[in-house]
C-alpha cells in the first residue's frame, strides 16, 4: 500500500535531506498530537475540531482526506481519537507516523492518569475538581456538536447535491432515533446505515 | 527468590496486556462501550480492583483528557504493577484498535471508486454523524443545566463559529471561567451546584455517565 502524501511535496535531494525531513515530520506529528491529547477532554468526538485545526494549520491533508480518516475512525472499533491519530499519522508519514501520532495522542492522558492514581484518595470529591468539570463540560458539548456539523459539511460541495443532503439527513435522523429510543448498538446502526446508503445513493 | 519475583512480575504484565488486548477489538462505539467489558475482566473475573473503586475511577477517567477506556486501563495497570503495568495495559487496549483501524483504512483504499462501496460509505457517514450527535446530546443533559453553563456553551459556540481559533484555547479559557464563576458564586453565597441534579455518579444504574465517547 502506497503512502499518499497530500500537501507536502518531497523535493528530490540527497538522502540526508530526505531523512531530515522525515524526522521533522515525525517530530511535528508527535508534538501536534501531544498538544491535542493534552486537551482531549471528553475523549473522542470532542477532539475532532482540535485535530482539524492542527491538520489545517500545518497543511497536513485535504479536507476530503481528513473527512475520510474521521469516517473510518468512527467505523472502526475503539476510541475515535486514537483511531484518527493512527490514520492521519499513517497517511502523512507511513507506519512510523501512525505509531508516533498514536503515542503522542495517548501520552499526556497516560501521564496524568498515573499522577491521579498516585493521589487517587486525596483528590476524589474535591470541590475544585467538580468546579473544573462544571466549566469544562458545556464546552466539550459544544465541541461535539461542532464536530457533527463539520462532519456533515465535509465532502458536500458543488451542485445537484440536494438528494445527497436530503438522504443523509434522513439517515442521520433515523439513526439518532434508533440510538436514543431503542438504544440500538452502534454497530447495528453503522451496518444499517451502510445498507441504506447502498439503496439511497 | 529474586528470580521468582521477576517471573511473577513479568507474568503479571503479560496478564495485564492480555486482559486488555481482548477487550479492544469488540468495542465498536468507542470508549464507554469498553467499560462493561473492562468491569467484567478486571472486577468480576480477576478481582484486580474493587467495585466501589471502579465507580470513582470511572468518574475520574471520564473527566481526564483522553479516551475513558485507555484511562481506566492505565489506572488499573499502574495500581497493579507500576508504570510497567500501566504501559502493558495501555499497549494491550490500544494495539488491536491500532491494527484494525489500519486494516479498515487499507480495505477502504482497496475498494475506493467502487460505486456500491462509496454509496455504503455515504450511509455510514450519516451514521457516524448520528453517533456524534447522540454523544453530544447525552453529555449536554449533564453539562448544560444553569445560566452559567448555558452562557459558556453559547459563548464558546460563537467563538468557534466566528473566529478560526484553536479549540484548545477555548477549552482552557472556558475551564477558567467555570472555576472563577464557582469561586464568585460561593463568595456571594449563591448556590454552587456543579452537577445537573444529584443523580450523576450516585445511583447504581448511573455508575458512569450515560454519554459514551
GROMACS .gro file of C-alpha atoms in nm:
model
  414
    1UNK     CA    1   0.000   0.000   0.000
    2UNK     CA    2   0.144   0.328  -0.101
    3UNK     CA    3   0.151   0.616   0.138
    4UNK     CA    4  -0.012   0.919  -0.011
    5UNK     CA    5   0.145   1.249   0.061
    6UNK     CA    6  -0.125   1.505   0.030
    7UNK     CA    7   0.009   1.852   0.062
    8UNK     CA    8   0.379   1.820   0.119
    9UNK     CA    9   0.597   1.762  -0.179
   10UNK     CA   10   0.918   1.583  -0.113
   11UNK     CA   11   1.169   1.753  -0.331
   12UNK     CA   12   1.431   1.526  -0.471
   13UNK     CA   13   1.754   1.577  -0.287
   14UNK     CA   14   2.025   1.396  -0.108
   15UNK     CA   15   1.943   1.113   0.128
   16UNK     CA   16   2.030   1.323   0.425
   17UNK     CA   17   1.782   1.595   0.344
   18UNK     CA   18   1.504   1.342   0.293
   19UNK     CA   19   1.578   1.170   0.620
   20UNK     CA   20   1.592   1.501   0.797
   21UNK     CA   21   1.256   1.591   0.652
   22UNK     CA   22   1.103   1.264   0.764
   23UNK     CA   23   1.247   1.316   1.111
   24UNK     CA   24   1.098   1.662   1.128
   25UNK     CA   25   0.768   1.531   1.004
   26UNK     CA   26   0.756   1.266   1.275
   27UNK     CA   27   0.853   1.525   1.534
   28UNK     CA   28   0.587   1.762   1.407
   29UNK     CA   29   0.324   1.489   1.420
   30UNK     CA   30   0.427   1.387   1.769
   31UNK     CA   31   0.416   1.740   1.908
   32UNK     CA   32   0.086   1.818   1.739
   33UNK     CA   33  -0.081   1.508   1.878
   34UNK     CA   34   0.065   1.560   2.226
   35UNK     CA   35  -0.099   1.904   2.221
   36UNK     CA   36  -0.427   1.757   2.101
   37UNK     CA   37  -0.406   1.472   2.350
   38UNK     CA   38  -0.340   1.704   2.643
   39UNK     CA   39  -0.668   1.882   2.579
   40UNK     CA   40  -0.867   1.580   2.469
   41UNK     CA   41  -1.118   1.610   2.749
   42UNK     CA   42  -1.429   1.418   2.666
   43UNK     CA   43  -1.233   1.165   2.464
   44UNK     CA   44  -1.321   1.103   2.103
   45UNK     CA   45  -1.570   1.323   1.930
   46UNK     CA   46  -1.479   1.645   2.109
   47UNK     CA   47  -1.124   1.604   1.975
   48UNK     CA   48  -1.220   1.621   1.609
   49UNK     CA   49  -1.222   2.004   1.589
   50UNK     CA   50  -0.877   2.019   1.751
   51UNK     CA   51  -0.737   1.766   1.507
   52UNK     CA   52  -0.894   1.951   1.217
   53UNK     CA   53  -0.745   2.278   1.336
   54UNK     CA   54  -0.397   2.127   1.359
   55UNK     CA   55  -0.435   1.950   1.027
   56UNK     CA   56  -0.543   2.272   0.856
   57UNK     CA   57  -0.286   2.499   1.008
   58UNK     CA   58   0.001   2.261   0.939
   59UNK     CA   59  -0.126   2.178   0.592
   60UNK     CA   60  -0.131   1.806   0.656
   61UNK     CA   61  -0.404   1.691   0.423
   62UNK     CA   62  -0.703   1.794   0.215
   63UNK     CA   63  -1.043   1.834   0.376
   64UNK     CA   64  -1.184   1.532   0.198
   65UNK     CA   65  -0.890   1.313   0.305
   66UNK     CA   66  -0.943   1.437   0.660
   67UNK     CA   67  -1.315   1.360   0.640
   68UNK     CA   68  -1.240   1.009   0.518
   69UNK     CA   69  -0.999   0.949   0.806
   70UNK     CA   70  -1.257   1.058   1.062
   71UNK     CA   71  -1.521   0.846   0.893
   72UNK     CA   72  -1.310   0.531   0.904
   73UNK     CA   73  -1.204   0.610   1.262
   74UNK     CA   74  -1.567   0.625   1.364
   75UNK     CA   75  -1.644   0.298   1.188
   76UNK     CA   76  -1.354   0.103   1.334
   77UNK     CA   77  -1.375  -0.026   1.691
   78UNK     CA   78  -1.204   0.165   1.967
   79UNK     CA   79  -1.184   0.533   2.054
   80UNK     CA   80  -1.224   0.767   1.759
   81UNK     CA   81  -0.944   0.989   1.896
   82UNK     CA   82  -0.665   0.731   1.883
   83UNK     CA   83  -0.805   0.580   1.563
   84UNK     CA   84  -0.792   0.913   1.382
   85UNK     CA   85  -0.442   0.980   1.517
   86UNK     CA   86  -0.338   0.641   1.376
   87UNK     CA   87  -0.490   0.701   1.033
   88UNK     CA   88  -0.380   1.062   0.992
   89UNK     CA   89  -0.030   0.976   1.110
   90UNK     CA   90  -0.022   0.688   0.863
   91UNK     CA   91  -0.126   0.900   0.567
   92UNK     CA   92   0.131   1.166   0.644
   93UNK     CA   93   0.435   0.958   0.738
   94UNK     CA   94   0.363   0.588   0.696
   95UNK     CA   95   0.360   0.329   0.970
   96UNK     CA   96   0.609   0.527   1.181
   97UNK     CA   97   0.382   0.827   1.155
   98UNK     CA   98   0.090   0.615   1.272
   99UNK     CA   99   0.285   0.490   1.574
  100UNK     CA  100   0.424   0.832   1.667
  101UNK     CA  101   0.085   1.003   1.637
  102UNK     CA  102  -0.097   0.739   1.841
  103UNK     CA  103   0.162   0.751   2.118
  104UNK     CA  104   0.151   1.131   2.112
  105UNK     CA  105  -0.225   1.122   2.149
  106UNK     CA  106  -0.218   0.883   2.445
  107UNK     CA  107   0.091   1.009   2.630
  108UNK     CA  108  -0.049   1.322   2.804
  109UNK     CA  109  -0.353   1.147   2.949
  110UNK     CA  110  -0.136   0.847   3.035
  111UNK     CA  111   0.096   1.062   3.247
  112UNK     CA  112  -0.197   1.246   3.401
  113UNK     CA  113  -0.373   0.923   3.495
  114UNK     CA  114  -0.060   0.793   3.665
  115UNK     CA  115  -0.043   1.116   3.867
  116UNK     CA  116  -0.412   1.075   3.950
  117UNK     CA  117  -0.351   0.714   4.051
  118UNK     CA  118  -0.087   0.838   4.296
  119UNK     CA  119  -0.324   1.087   4.459
  120UNK     CA  120  -0.647   0.897   4.399
  121UNK     CA  121  -0.769   0.903   4.759
  122UNK     CA  122  -0.676   1.266   4.811
  123UNK     CA  123  -0.850   1.433   4.520
  124UNK     CA  124  -1.175   1.243   4.496
  125UNK     CA  125  -1.483   1.450   4.566
  126UNK     CA  126  -1.288   1.775   4.596
  127UNK     CA  127  -1.474   2.094   4.511
  128UNK     CA  128  -1.213   2.225   4.268
  129UNK     CA  129  -1.228   1.904   4.067
  130UNK     CA  130  -1.604   1.945   4.033
  131UNK     CA  131  -1.573   2.318   3.960
  132UNK     CA  132  -1.328   2.247   3.680
  133UNK     CA  133  -1.567   2.000   3.521
  134UNK     CA  134  -1.851   2.247   3.563
  135UNK     CA  135  -1.694   2.488   3.313
  136UNK     CA  136  -1.539   2.218   3.100
  137UNK     CA  137  -1.842   2.007   3.017
  138UNK     CA  138  -2.050   2.272   2.833
  139UNK     CA  139  -1.752   2.341   2.608
  140UNK     CA  140  -1.698   1.973   2.539
  141UNK     CA  141  -2.066   1.951   2.448
  142UNK     CA  142  -2.031   2.239   2.205
  143UNK     CA  143  -1.717   2.086   2.053
  144UNK     CA  144  -1.901   1.761   1.993
  145UNK     CA  145  -2.191   1.933   1.815
  146UNK     CA  146  -1.940   2.143   1.624
  147UNK     CA  147  -1.770   1.822   1.511
  148UNK     CA  148  -2.105   1.679   1.398
  149UNK     CA  149  -2.173   1.990   1.193
  150UNK     CA  150  -1.831   1.979   1.029
  151UNK     CA  151  -1.866   1.613   0.950
  152UNK     CA  152  -2.194   1.693   0.782
  153UNK     CA  153  -2.045   1.972   0.573
  154UNK     CA  154  -1.736   1.770   0.476
  155UNK     CA  155  -1.742   1.629   0.129
  156UNK     CA  156  -2.058   1.810   0.024
  157UNK     CA  157  -1.973   2.067  -0.238
  158UNK     CA  158  -2.092   2.166  -0.581
  159UNK     CA  159  -2.442   2.147  -0.724
  160UNK     CA  160  -2.709   1.874  -0.757
  161UNK     CA  161  -2.637   1.755  -0.408
  162UNK     CA  162  -2.986   1.809  -0.275
  163UNK     CA  163  -3.053   1.440  -0.296
  164UNK     CA  164  -2.736   1.353  -0.108
  165UNK     CA  165  -2.804   1.609   0.161
  166UNK     CA  166  -3.166   1.504   0.199
  167UNK     CA  167  -3.085   1.133   0.215
  168UNK     CA  168  -2.803   1.197   0.462
  169UNK     CA  169  -3.038   1.392   0.685
  170UNK     CA  170  -3.294   1.111   0.672
  171UNK     CA  171  -3.035   0.851   0.774
  172UNK     CA  172  -2.898   1.078   1.048
  173UNK     CA  173  -3.249   1.130   1.182
  174UNK     CA  174  -3.336   0.760   1.178
  175UNK     CA  175  -3.003   0.664   1.334
  176UNK     CA  176  -3.037   0.919   1.615
  177UNK     CA  177  -3.390   0.796   1.678
  178UNK     CA  178  -3.279   0.434   1.689
  179UNK     CA  179  -2.986   0.509   1.918
  180UNK     CA  180  -3.187   0.714   2.167
  181UNK     CA  181  -3.527   0.549   2.157
  182UNK     CA  182  -3.435   0.185   2.108
  183UNK     CA  183  -3.080   0.201   2.245
  184UNK     CA  184  -2.954   0.021   1.935
  185UNK     CA  185  -2.594  -0.093   1.939
  186UNK     CA  186  -2.372   0.145   1.737
  187UNK     CA  187  -2.253  -0.149   1.528
  188UNK     CA  188  -2.606  -0.220   1.402
  189UNK     CA  189  -2.666   0.146   1.332
  190UNK     CA  190  -2.347   0.162   1.124
  191UNK     CA  191  -2.434  -0.157   0.936
  192UNK     CA  192  -2.793  -0.046   0.877
  193UNK     CA  193  -2.687   0.294   0.753
  194UNK     CA  194  -2.439   0.133   0.516
  195UNK     CA  195  -2.722  -0.071   0.365
  196UNK     CA  196  -2.945   0.235   0.348
  197UNK     CA  197  -2.661   0.414   0.172
  198UNK     CA  198  -2.643   0.144  -0.098
  199UNK     CA  199  -3.016   0.180  -0.157
  200UNK     CA  200  -3.038   0.559  -0.143
  201UNK     CA  201  -2.724   0.689  -0.312
  202UNK     CA  202   1.382  -1.580   4.525
  203UNK     CA  203   1.477  -1.279   4.318
  204UNK     CA  204   1.434  -1.481   4.003
  205UNK     CA  205   1.091  -1.599   4.111
  206UNK     CA  206   0.959  -1.249   4.182
  207UNK     CA  207   1.090  -1.137   3.845
  208UNK     CA  208   0.896  -1.423   3.690
  209UNK     CA  209   0.585  -1.322   3.882
  210UNK     CA  210   0.617  -0.964   3.768
  211UNK     CA  211   0.652  -1.039   3.402
  212UNK     CA  212   0.368  -1.288   3.426
  213UNK     CA  213   0.152  -1.014   3.576
  214UNK     CA  214   0.249  -0.778   3.293
  215UNK     CA  215   0.159  -1.038   3.033
  216UNK     CA  216  -0.169  -1.100   3.212
  217UNK     CA  217  -0.249  -0.728   3.211
  218UNK     CA  218  -0.161  -0.698   2.845
  219UNK     CA  219  -0.372  -0.998   2.751
  220UNK     CA  220  -0.679  -0.898   2.955
  221UNK     CA  221  -0.693  -0.557   2.788
  222UNK     CA  222  -0.591  -0.689   2.449
  223UNK     CA  223  -0.907  -0.900   2.442
  224UNK     CA  224  -1.129  -0.601   2.521
  225UNK     CA  225  -1.013  -0.376   2.239
  226UNK     CA  226  -1.143  -0.528   1.918
  227UNK     CA  227  -1.503  -0.568   2.036
  228UNK     CA  228  -1.563  -0.207   2.124
  229UNK     CA  229  -1.750  -0.052   1.839
  230UNK     CA  230  -1.890   0.276   1.961
  231UNK     CA  231  -1.581   0.396   2.140
  232UNK     CA  232  -1.473   0.442   2.499
  233UNK     CA  233  -1.779   0.386   2.712
  234UNK     CA  234  -1.864   0.073   2.517
  235UNK     CA  235  -1.544  -0.070   2.666
  236UNK     CA  236  -1.645  -0.014   3.027
  237UNK     CA  237  -1.877  -0.311   3.086
  238UNK     CA  238  -1.612  -0.540   2.937
  239UNK     CA  239  -1.335  -0.389   3.148
  240UNK     CA  240  -1.552  -0.436   3.455
  241UNK     CA  241  -1.603  -0.799   3.367
  242UNK     CA  242  -1.233  -0.863   3.313
  243UNK     CA  243  -1.090  -0.654   3.596
  244UNK     CA  244  -1.357  -0.664   3.868
  245UNK     CA  245  -1.558  -0.984   3.848
  246UNK     CA  246  -1.313  -1.217   3.679
  247UNK     CA  247  -0.979  -1.114   3.825
  248UNK     CA  248  -1.057  -0.903   4.131
  249UNK     CA  249  -0.790  -0.652   4.033
  250UNK     CA  250  -0.988  -0.359   4.162
  251UNK     CA  251  -1.287  -0.327   4.394
  252UNK     CA  252  -1.633  -0.241   4.271
  253UNK     CA  253  -1.657   0.088   4.466
  254UNK     CA  254  -1.314   0.194   4.349
  255UNK     CA  255  -1.419   0.120   3.993
  256UNK     CA  256  -1.711   0.363   4.017
  257UNK     CA  257  -1.494   0.652   4.131
  258UNK     CA  258  -1.226   0.557   3.887
  259UNK     CA  259  -1.478   0.582   3.603
  260UNK     CA  260  -1.580   0.931   3.709
  261UNK     CA  261  -1.217   1.043   3.712
  262UNK     CA  262  -1.114   0.858   3.398
  263UNK     CA  263  -1.409   1.010   3.214
  264UNK     CA  264  -1.314   1.362   3.318
  265UNK     CA  265  -0.941   1.343   3.248
  266UNK     CA  266  -0.828   1.405   2.892
  267UNK     CA  267  -0.811   1.102   2.667
  268UNK     CA  268  -1.038   0.809   2.599
  269UNK     CA  269  -1.206   0.670   2.909
  270UNK     CA  270  -1.118   0.311   2.819
  271UNK     CA  271  -0.750   0.386   2.780
  272UNK     CA  272  -0.750   0.588   3.102
  273UNK     CA  273  -0.910   0.307   3.302
  274UNK     CA  274  -0.658   0.062   3.158
  275UNK     CA  275  -0.368   0.289   3.255
  276UNK     CA  276  -0.502   0.330   3.607
  277UNK     CA  277  -0.558  -0.039   3.674
  278UNK     CA  278  -0.225  -0.129   3.518
  279UNK     CA  279  -0.047   0.124   3.734
  280UNK     CA  280  -0.216   0.011   4.054
  281UNK     CA  281  -0.123  -0.350   3.987
  282UNK     CA  282   0.229  -0.324   3.854
  283UNK     CA  283   0.351   0.036   3.846
  284UNK     CA  284   0.448   0.223   3.532
  285UNK     CA  285   0.539  -0.100   3.352
  286UNK     CA  286   0.191  -0.232   3.432
  287UNK     CA  287   0.029   0.085   3.300
  288UNK     CA  288   0.231   0.053   2.979
  289UNK     CA  289   0.134  -0.313   2.938
  290UNK     CA  290  -0.235  -0.241   2.991
  291UNK     CA  291  -0.243   0.060   2.757
  292UNK     CA  292  -0.047  -0.125   2.490
  293UNK     CA  293  -0.293  -0.413   2.526
  294UNK     CA  294  -0.602  -0.198   2.482
  295UNK     CA  295  -0.454   0.016   2.201
  296UNK     CA  296  -0.278  -0.238   1.982
  297UNK     CA  297  -0.586  -0.418   1.846
  298UNK     CA  298  -0.769  -0.096   1.757
  299UNK     CA  299  -0.449   0.041   1.603
  300UNK     CA  300  -0.424  -0.262   1.374
  301UNK     CA  301  -0.796  -0.280   1.297
  302UNK     CA  302  -0.817   0.092   1.212
  303UNK     CA  303  -0.530   0.050   0.964
  304UNK     CA  304  -0.696  -0.260   0.817
  305UNK     CA  305  -1.020  -0.065   0.772
  306UNK     CA  306  -0.822   0.207   0.600
  307UNK     CA  307  -0.646  -0.036   0.366
  308UNK     CA  308  -0.968  -0.210   0.269
  309UNK     CA  309  -1.127   0.127   0.207
  310UNK     CA  310  -0.838   0.231  -0.017
  311UNK     CA  311  -0.871  -0.102  -0.197
  312UNK     CA  312  -1.240  -0.052  -0.269
  313UNK     CA  313  -1.217   0.320  -0.338
  314UNK     CA  314  -1.406   0.400  -0.655
  315UNK     CA  315  -1.644   0.106  -0.631
  316UNK     CA  316  -1.990   0.263  -0.661
  317UNK     CA  317  -2.160   0.030  -0.412
  318UNK     CA  318  -1.889   0.079  -0.152
  319UNK     CA  319  -1.893   0.456  -0.197
  320UNK     CA  320  -2.270   0.456  -0.151
  321UNK     CA  321  -2.247   0.241   0.161
  322UNK     CA  322  -1.985   0.475   0.300
  323UNK     CA  323  -2.211   0.772   0.246
  324UNK     CA  324  -2.466   0.593   0.461
  325UNK     CA  325  -2.202   0.517   0.723
  326UNK     CA  326  -2.102   0.882   0.711
  327UNK     CA  327  -2.456   0.968   0.821
  328UNK     CA  328  -2.440   0.704   1.095
  329UNK     CA  329  -2.117   0.847   1.233
  330UNK     CA  330  -2.277   1.194   1.240
  331UNK     CA  331  -2.567   1.039   1.433
  332UNK     CA  332  -2.327   0.880   1.683
  333UNK     CA  333  -2.157   1.215   1.736
  334UNK     CA  334  -2.492   1.391   1.782
  335UNK     CA  335  -2.610   1.134   2.035
  336UNK     CA  336  -2.286   1.164   2.230
  337UNK     CA  337  -2.330   1.541   2.233
  338UNK     CA  338  -2.692   1.514   2.342
  339UNK     CA  339  -2.611   1.277   2.626
  340UNK     CA  340  -2.332   1.498   2.751
  341UNK     CA  341  -2.550   1.809   2.715
  342UNK     CA  342  -2.802   1.662   2.957
  343UNK     CA  343  -2.546   1.655   3.237
  344UNK     CA  344  -2.339   1.954   3.126
  345UNK     CA  345  -2.580   2.236   3.048
  346UNK     CA  346  -2.826   2.299   3.332
  347UNK     CA  347  -2.795   2.655   3.464
  348UNK     CA  348  -2.738   3.009   3.339
  349UNK     CA  349  -2.359   2.996   3.365
  350UNK     CA  350  -2.328   2.670   3.173
  351UNK     CA  351  -2.570   2.795   2.906
  352UNK     CA  352  -2.366   3.114   2.874
  353UNK     CA  353  -2.040   2.919   2.848
  354UNK     CA  354  -2.189   2.695   2.581
  355UNK     CA  355  -2.327   2.983   2.372
  356UNK     CA  356  -2.010   3.190   2.402
  357UNK     CA  357  -1.780   2.905   2.309
  358UNK     CA  358  -2.003   2.815   2.015
  359UNK     CA  359  -1.993   3.176   1.894
  360UNK     CA  360  -1.616   3.195   1.931
  361UNK     CA  361  -1.568   2.866   1.748
  362UNK     CA  362  -1.806   2.958   1.467
  363UNK     CA  363  -1.686   3.314   1.409
  364UNK     CA  364  -1.315   3.313   1.484
  365UNK     CA  365  -1.087   3.048   1.341
  366UNK     CA  366  -0.942   2.988   1.683
  367UNK     CA  367  -0.767   2.683   1.819
  368UNK     CA  368  -1.029   2.481   2.014
  369UNK     CA  369  -0.761   2.416   2.277
  370UNK     CA  370  -0.769   2.787   2.370
  371UNK     CA  371  -1.147   2.776   2.401
  372UNK     CA  372  -1.125   2.473   2.631
  373UNK     CA  373  -0.863   2.635   2.854
  374UNK     CA  374  -1.044   2.970   2.875
  375UNK     CA  375  -1.384   2.816   2.942
  376UNK     CA  376  -1.248   2.596   3.218
  377UNK     CA  377  -1.100   2.900   3.391
  378UNK     CA  378  -1.432   3.084   3.353
  379UNK     CA  379  -1.613   2.791   3.513
  380UNK     CA  380  -1.368   2.778   3.803
  381UNK     CA  381  -1.391   3.153   3.855
  382UNK     CA  382  -1.770   3.154   3.845
  383UNK     CA  383  -1.789   2.884   4.113
  384UNK     CA  384  -1.548   3.089   4.326
  385UNK     CA  385  -1.750   3.408   4.280
  386UNK     CA  386  -2.078   3.229   4.344
  387UNK     CA  387  -1.960   3.075   4.667
  388UNK     CA  388  -1.813   3.412   4.768
  389UNK     CA  389  -2.152   3.573   4.704
  390UNK     CA  390  -2.322   3.294   4.889
  391UNK     CA  391  -2.519   3.175   4.585
  392UNK     CA  392  -2.598   2.808   4.534
  393UNK     CA  393  -2.291   2.641   4.382
  394UNK     CA  394  -2.429   2.332   4.225
  395UNK     CA  395  -2.178   2.170   3.994
  396UNK     CA  396  -2.393   1.885   3.868
  397UNK     CA  397  -2.726   1.858   3.697
  398UNK     CA  398  -2.929   1.715   3.983
  399UNK     CA  399  -2.778   1.471   4.225
  400UNK     CA  400  -2.821   1.161   4.020
  401UNK     CA  401  -2.487   1.162   3.844
  402UNK     CA  402  -2.232   0.924   3.998
  403UNK     CA  403  -2.478   0.835   4.277
  404UNK     CA  404  -2.717   0.554   4.190
  405UNK     CA  405  -2.621   0.205   4.091
  406UNK     CA  406  -2.756   0.246   3.739
  407UNK     CA  407  -2.574   0.575   3.685
  408UNK     CA  408  -2.234   0.446   3.787
  409UNK     CA  409  -2.082   0.607   3.485
  410UNK     CA  410  -2.213   0.895   3.277
  411UNK     CA  411  -2.464   0.790   3.019
  412UNK     CA  412  -2.282   0.952   2.734
  413UNK     CA  413  -2.012   0.743   2.572
  414UNK     CA  414  -1.724   0.864   2.371
   0.00000   0.00000   0.00000
